[in-house]
Coordinates of C-alpha atoms in Angstrom, one line a residue:
M1 CA 114.0 158.5 73.8
K2 CA 114.6 157.5 70.0
F3 CA 114.5 160.0 66.9
T4 CA 113.4 160.0 63.5
L5 CA 113.9 162.8 60.9
E6 CA 111.4 164.6 59.1
Y7 CA 112.9 164.4 55.5
P8 CA 113.1 168.5 55.3
G9 CA 112.3 169.0 51.8
D10 CA 108.6 167.9 53.7
V11 CA 108.0 172.0 54.7
A12 CA 106.6 174.7 53.4
G13 CA 109.1 177.1 52.3
A14 CA 112.3 174.4 51.8
A15 CA 114.6 175.3 49.8
P16 CA 114.3 173.4 45.8
C17 CA 117.0 171.5 46.4
F18 CA 115.9 169.2 48.0
R19 CA 113.9 167.9 45.3
E20 CA 117.5 166.7 43.9
G21 CA 117.4 162.5 44.8
A22 CA 121.5 163.5 45.8
A23 CA 119.5 165.5 48.5
L24 CA 118.1 162.6 49.5
A25 CA 120.4 160.3 49.3
R26 CA 123.0 162.6 51.8
I27 CA 120.7 163.4 54.3
S28 CA 119.5 159.9 54.6
R29 CA 123.4 159.0 55.2
D30 CA 123.1 162.5 57.6
A31 CA 120.7 160.6 59.7
Q32 CA 122.1 157.2 59.6
D33 CA 125.6 158.4 60.1
H34 CA 125.0 161.0 63.4
G35 CA 122.3 158.9 65.4
F36 CA 118.9 159.1 63.9
Q37 CA 117.0 155.9 64.1
A38 CA 114.7 156.7 61.2
L39 CA 114.3 158.9 58.7
C40 CA 110.6 159.8 57.6
L41 CA 108.2 161.2 54.9
P42 CA 104.8 162.4 55.0
D43 CA 101.5 162.0 52.1
H44 CA 100.5 164.1 49.8
P45 CA 99.8 163.0 46.2
A46 CA 97.2 165.9 45.5
P47 CA 98.0 168.4 47.7
S48 CA 96.0 172.1 46.8
A49 CA 97.5 175.5 45.8
K50 CA 95.3 177.0 48.8
W51 CA 96.5 174.0 51.3
F52 CA 100.1 175.6 49.6
D53 CA 99.5 178.5 50.3
A54 CA 98.3 177.8 53.8
G55 CA 101.2 176.5 55.3
G56 CA 101.2 173.1 53.2
H57 CA 103.9 171.6 51.3
D58 CA 103.7 169.0 48.1
S59 CA 106.0 165.6 49.1
F60 CA 107.8 163.2 47.5
E61 CA 105.9 159.4 47.2
P62 CA 107.2 158.1 49.8
A63 CA 107.5 154.9 49.5
V64 CA 109.2 155.7 46.3
A65 CA 111.1 158.5 48.0
L66 CA 112.2 155.9 51.5
A67 CA 113.5 153.0 49.3
Y68 CA 115.4 155.5 47.4
A69 CA 117.1 156.5 50.9
A70 CA 117.3 152.6 51.5
A71 CA 119.8 152.2 49.4
A72 CA 122.4 155.2 50.4
T73 CA 122.0 153.3 53.3
T74 CA 122.3 150.0 55.2
S75 CA 120.7 150.9 58.8
L76 CA 118.6 153.8 59.2
K77 CA 114.6 152.8 59.9
L78 CA 112.0 154.2 56.4
M79 CA 108.5 155.3 58.3
T80 CA 106.1 156.7 56.4
N81 CA 104.1 159.6 58.6
L82 CA 102.0 159.1 57.3
Y83 CA 100.3 156.8 54.6
V84 CA 97.1 158.0 54.4
L85 CA 95.2 154.8 53.4
P86 CA 92.1 155.4 52.1
F87 CA 93.7 156.9 49.6
R88 CA 94.4 153.3 47.9
N89 CA 93.2 150.9 46.8
P90 CA 94.3 148.2 49.4
Y91 CA 96.7 145.4 46.8
L92 CA 97.6 148.0 46.0
T93 CA 99.2 149.6 49.1
A94 CA 100.3 146.3 50.4
K95 CA 102.2 146.0 47.0
A96 CA 103.8 149.5 47.2
L97 CA 104.9 148.8 51.3
T98 CA 105.8 145.4 51.3
T99 CA 108.5 146.2 48.3
L100 CA 109.3 149.0 50.4
D101 CA 110.5 146.2 53.2
L102 CA 111.6 143.5 50.8
L103 CA 114.3 146.0 49.7
S104 CA 114.7 147.3 52.4
G105 CA 116.2 144.4 54.3
G106 CA 113.4 144.9 56.6
R107 CA 113.5 148.6 57.9
L108 CA 109.7 149.3 56.7
V109 CA 108.0 151.0 60.1
V110 CA 105.0 151.6 58.6
G111 CA 102.5 154.5 60.2
V112 CA 99.7 155.0 58.5
G113 CA 96.4 157.6 58.6
A114 CA 93.0 158.7 57.6
G115 CA 93.8 161.8 56.1
Y116 CA 92.3 164.9 56.4
L117 CA 91.8 167.3 52.8
R118 CA 88.8 167.2 52.0
S119 CA 90.6 168.9 48.3
E120 CA 93.0 166.3 48.0
F121 CA 90.4 163.2 48.5
A122 CA 88.3 164.6 45.5
A123 CA 91.0 165.5 42.9
L124 CA 91.9 161.2 43.9
G125 CA 88.0 160.2 43.6
V126 CA 87.8 159.4 47.5
N127 CA 84.4 160.2 49.1
F128 CA 85.8 162.2 51.9
D129 CA 83.1 161.2 54.5
D130 CA 83.6 158.0 53.6
R131 CA 87.2 158.8 55.1
A132 CA 87.1 156.5 58.2
A133 CA 85.1 153.7 57.3
L134 CA 88.3 153.2 54.1
F135 CA 90.9 153.4 57.6
D136 CA 89.0 150.5 59.5
E137 CA 88.4 148.5 56.5
A138 CA 92.2 149.0 55.3
I139 CA 93.6 148.3 57.7
D140 CA 92.3 145.1 58.6
A141 CA 92.8 144.6 54.7
L142 CA 96.5 145.7 54.9
R143 CA 97.0 142.8 57.9
R144 CA 94.8 140.3 56.3
I145 CA 97.4 141.0 53.6
W146 CA 100.4 140.2 55.0
L147 CA 99.3 137.5 57.4
S148 CA 97.8 134.9 54.8
P149 CA 99.2 136.4 51.3
A150 CA 97.6 133.3 49.1
T151 CA 94.2 134.3 50.9
P152 CA 91.8 136.8 49.1
V153 CA 90.7 139.8 50.5
T154 CA 87.2 141.4 49.7
G155 CA 85.9 144.7 50.4
D156 CA 84.3 147.7 49.6
G157 CA 84.6 147.5 45.5
F158 CA 88.0 145.2 45.2
G159 CA 88.7 142.0 46.5
G160 CA 90.4 139.3 45.2
T161 CA 88.5 137.0 42.8
G162 CA 90.9 133.5 44.4
E163 CA 93.9 132.2 45.1
M164 CA 96.1 134.8 45.4
R165 CA 100.7 135.1 44.8
L166 CA 102.0 137.8 46.7
Y167 CA 105.3 137.9 48.2
G168 CA 105.7 138.7 51.7
P169 CA 107.0 141.3 54.1
V170 CA 110.7 140.2 55.6
Q171 CA 109.6 141.9 58.9
Q172 CA 106.8 138.6 60.0
P173 CA 104.6 138.9 61.2
H174 CA 104.8 141.6 58.9
P175 CA 106.0 145.3 59.1
P176 CA 105.0 147.8 63.1
L177 CA 102.2 149.5 61.8
W178 CA 102.4 152.9 63.8
I179 CA 98.4 154.6 63.9
G180 CA 98.4 158.3 64.2
G181 CA 95.6 160.3 65.6
N182 CA 94.2 162.0 69.0
S183 CA 90.4 160.3 69.2
R184 CA 89.0 157.1 70.6
A185 CA 88.9 155.5 67.2
A186 CA 92.5 156.8 66.5
I187 CA 93.6 154.5 70.3
R188 CA 90.8 151.9 69.2
R189 CA 93.0 150.9 66.4
V190 CA 96.7 151.1 68.6
V191 CA 94.8 148.4 71.1
T192 CA 93.1 146.3 68.5
A193 CA 95.6 146.3 65.5
G194 CA 98.6 148.7 65.9
E195 CA 102.4 148.1 67.5
G196 CA 102.6 152.4 67.7
W197 CA 100.9 155.6 68.1
C198 CA 101.7 158.9 66.6
P199 CA 99.4 161.4 68.4
V200 CA 99.1 165.6 67.4
V201 CA 100.0 167.4 69.8
G202 CA 99.9 171.3 69.3
S203 CA 96.9 173.9 69.2
E204 CA 93.4 173.4 69.3
Q205 CA 93.5 174.9 65.9
M206 CA 96.2 173.0 64.5
T207 CA 94.9 169.8 65.3
S208 CA 91.0 170.9 64.4
S209 CA 92.8 171.7 60.9
V210 CA 93.7 168.2 60.4
R211 CA 90.6 167.3 61.7
T212 CA 91.7 165.5 65.0
A213 CA 90.7 165.7 68.3
S214 CA 92.5 168.1 70.7
L215 CA 95.9 167.5 73.0
A216 CA 97.0 170.7 73.5
G217 CA 100.2 170.1 76.2
V218 CA 101.9 167.1 78.3
D219 CA 99.1 167.1 80.6
D220 CA 96.5 166.0 78.0
L221 CA 98.3 163.5 76.0
R222 CA 99.3 162.0 79.7
R223 CA 96.0 161.4 80.1
A224 CA 95.3 160.4 76.9
V225 CA 98.2 157.9 77.1
G226 CA 97.0 156.2 80.0
R227 CA 93.6 155.7 78.3
L228 CA 95.9 154.0 75.8
R229 CA 97.9 151.4 78.3
D230 CA 93.7 151.1 80.3
E231 CA 92.4 149.5 77.0
L232 CA 96.0 147.5 76.2
L233 CA 95.9 145.8 79.6
R234 CA 92.0 144.9 79.5
L235 CA 92.6 142.8 75.8
G236 CA 95.6 141.3 77.5
R237 CA 98.1 143.2 75.9
D238 CA 101.3 145.2 77.2
P239 CA 101.9 148.8 76.9
A240 CA 105.8 148.5 76.7
Q241 CA 105.1 147.1 73.9
I242 CA 103.8 150.1 71.9
S243 CA 105.9 152.6 70.7
I244 CA 104.5 156.7 70.8
Q245 CA 106.0 159.6 68.7
V246 CA 105.1 163.0 69.1
E247 CA 106.8 166.0 67.0
A248 CA 110.1 167.3 68.4
P249 CA 109.5 171.0 70.2
P250 CA 112.2 173.0 67.4
V251 CA 115.6 173.8 68.6
D252 CA 118.6 175.3 67.9
V253 CA 121.5 173.1 68.5
A254 CA 124.8 176.1 67.8
D255 CA 122.5 177.0 70.7
S256 CA 123.8 175.9 74.1
R257 CA 120.1 177.3 76.7
S258 CA 118.0 175.9 73.4
V259 CA 119.8 172.3 73.5
M260 CA 119.3 172.6 77.4
R261 CA 115.5 173.2 76.9
F262 CA 115.1 170.5 74.1
V263 CA 116.8 168.0 76.2
E264 CA 113.8 169.1 79.2
H265 CA 111.3 168.8 77.4
T266 CA 112.1 164.9 76.3
D267 CA 112.9 163.9 79.2
E268 CA 109.2 165.3 80.1
L269 CA 107.7 163.8 77.1
A270 CA 109.4 159.9 77.9
E271 CA 107.8 160.5 81.7
V272 CA 104.1 160.2 79.5
G273 CA 105.1 157.4 78.2
V274 CA 106.7 159.0 74.6
T275 CA 109.3 157.0 72.5
H276 CA 110.0 158.6 69.8
L277 CA 110.5 162.2 68.9
C278 CA 109.9 163.0 64.5
V279 CA 113.1 166.1 64.4
H280 CA 112.4 169.0 61.7
A281 CA 116.1 169.9 60.0
D282 CA 116.7 173.1 59.3
A283 CA 114.9 173.4 55.5
R284 CA 116.7 176.8 54.4
S285 CA 119.7 174.8 52.4
L286 CA 121.0 171.3 52.1
E287 CA 124.3 172.8 54.1
A288 CA 122.2 174.0 56.4
A289 CA 120.1 170.6 56.7
S290 CA 123.3 168.5 56.9
E291 CA 124.8 171.3 59.4
F292 CA 121.9 170.6 61.7
V293 CA 122.1 167.2 61.5
A294 CA 125.6 166.3 62.7
G295 CA 124.4 168.8 65.2
F296 CA 122.2 167.7 66.4
G297 CA 124.0 164.5 66.6
E298 CA 126.9 165.9 68.6
Q299 CA 125.0 168.5 71.1
I300 CA 121.9 165.2 72.3
L301 CA 122.4 162.2 70.3
E302 CA 125.2 161.5 71.9
P303 CA 125.5 162.8 75.5
L304 CA 121.5 161.1 75.9
S305 CA 123.5 158.0 74.3
G306 CA 126.1 157.8 77.0

């Protein structure tokens, strides 16, 4: 099992200090030093007050913030979790992500999603009801831009008009694409274009709030992973080559019983096929977050790696 740390500033009620570059740099270094594989940030360019009041949050622009984290670290992977492709022209997406992959020396993991906040789509001038079609088109366009940067790519409302001159990414054939969502369409996207899957496991109320199919627990997840494996094998792909990341359960790293329960749950998820857990740190203060990261490394990551 590998572990991704979500930047603590990206939760409801996070301390204001996490809006500072020094906090981002420190948490990134802490994550690297204590054994986390990656740091991730979500994508919310235009969150509404209604969503914020219901438990939502603002966040940094992920490509910019992850570039800052890259400059503060040397080996930590940098993950968008999840970059909403329908929000953006695919050429702008490719430029931002290729730049991040280049500047980080090939440490980018591109988690992508279709988006779910209707108000955010409205603020950005994108038709919410077109998001699934736009998502499919953007995945295809992004891969084509990366695989052949000189070849113009055309789609709904955009298109190169002749031979292009674009940088290619460090990672070849392109940075790994991890697809978010629980639906059969999400599984199809993983099978045809992805190197990873980021399902949402939680109550029906929670999954419906992010507009995806329900995965209420480990048994539901096991069945979904089985469907994914069957589809991969049908197309001649090796299921062992696909990463699967879900949200980690909460854990009090100062409580041995809580740590034991966390490790037991981690073992259960690993048996199902989960390869990565996304961990949420204590966001009450920078010191609290830093202490959590260190404690998680000492109580969980070091024993697991040993």
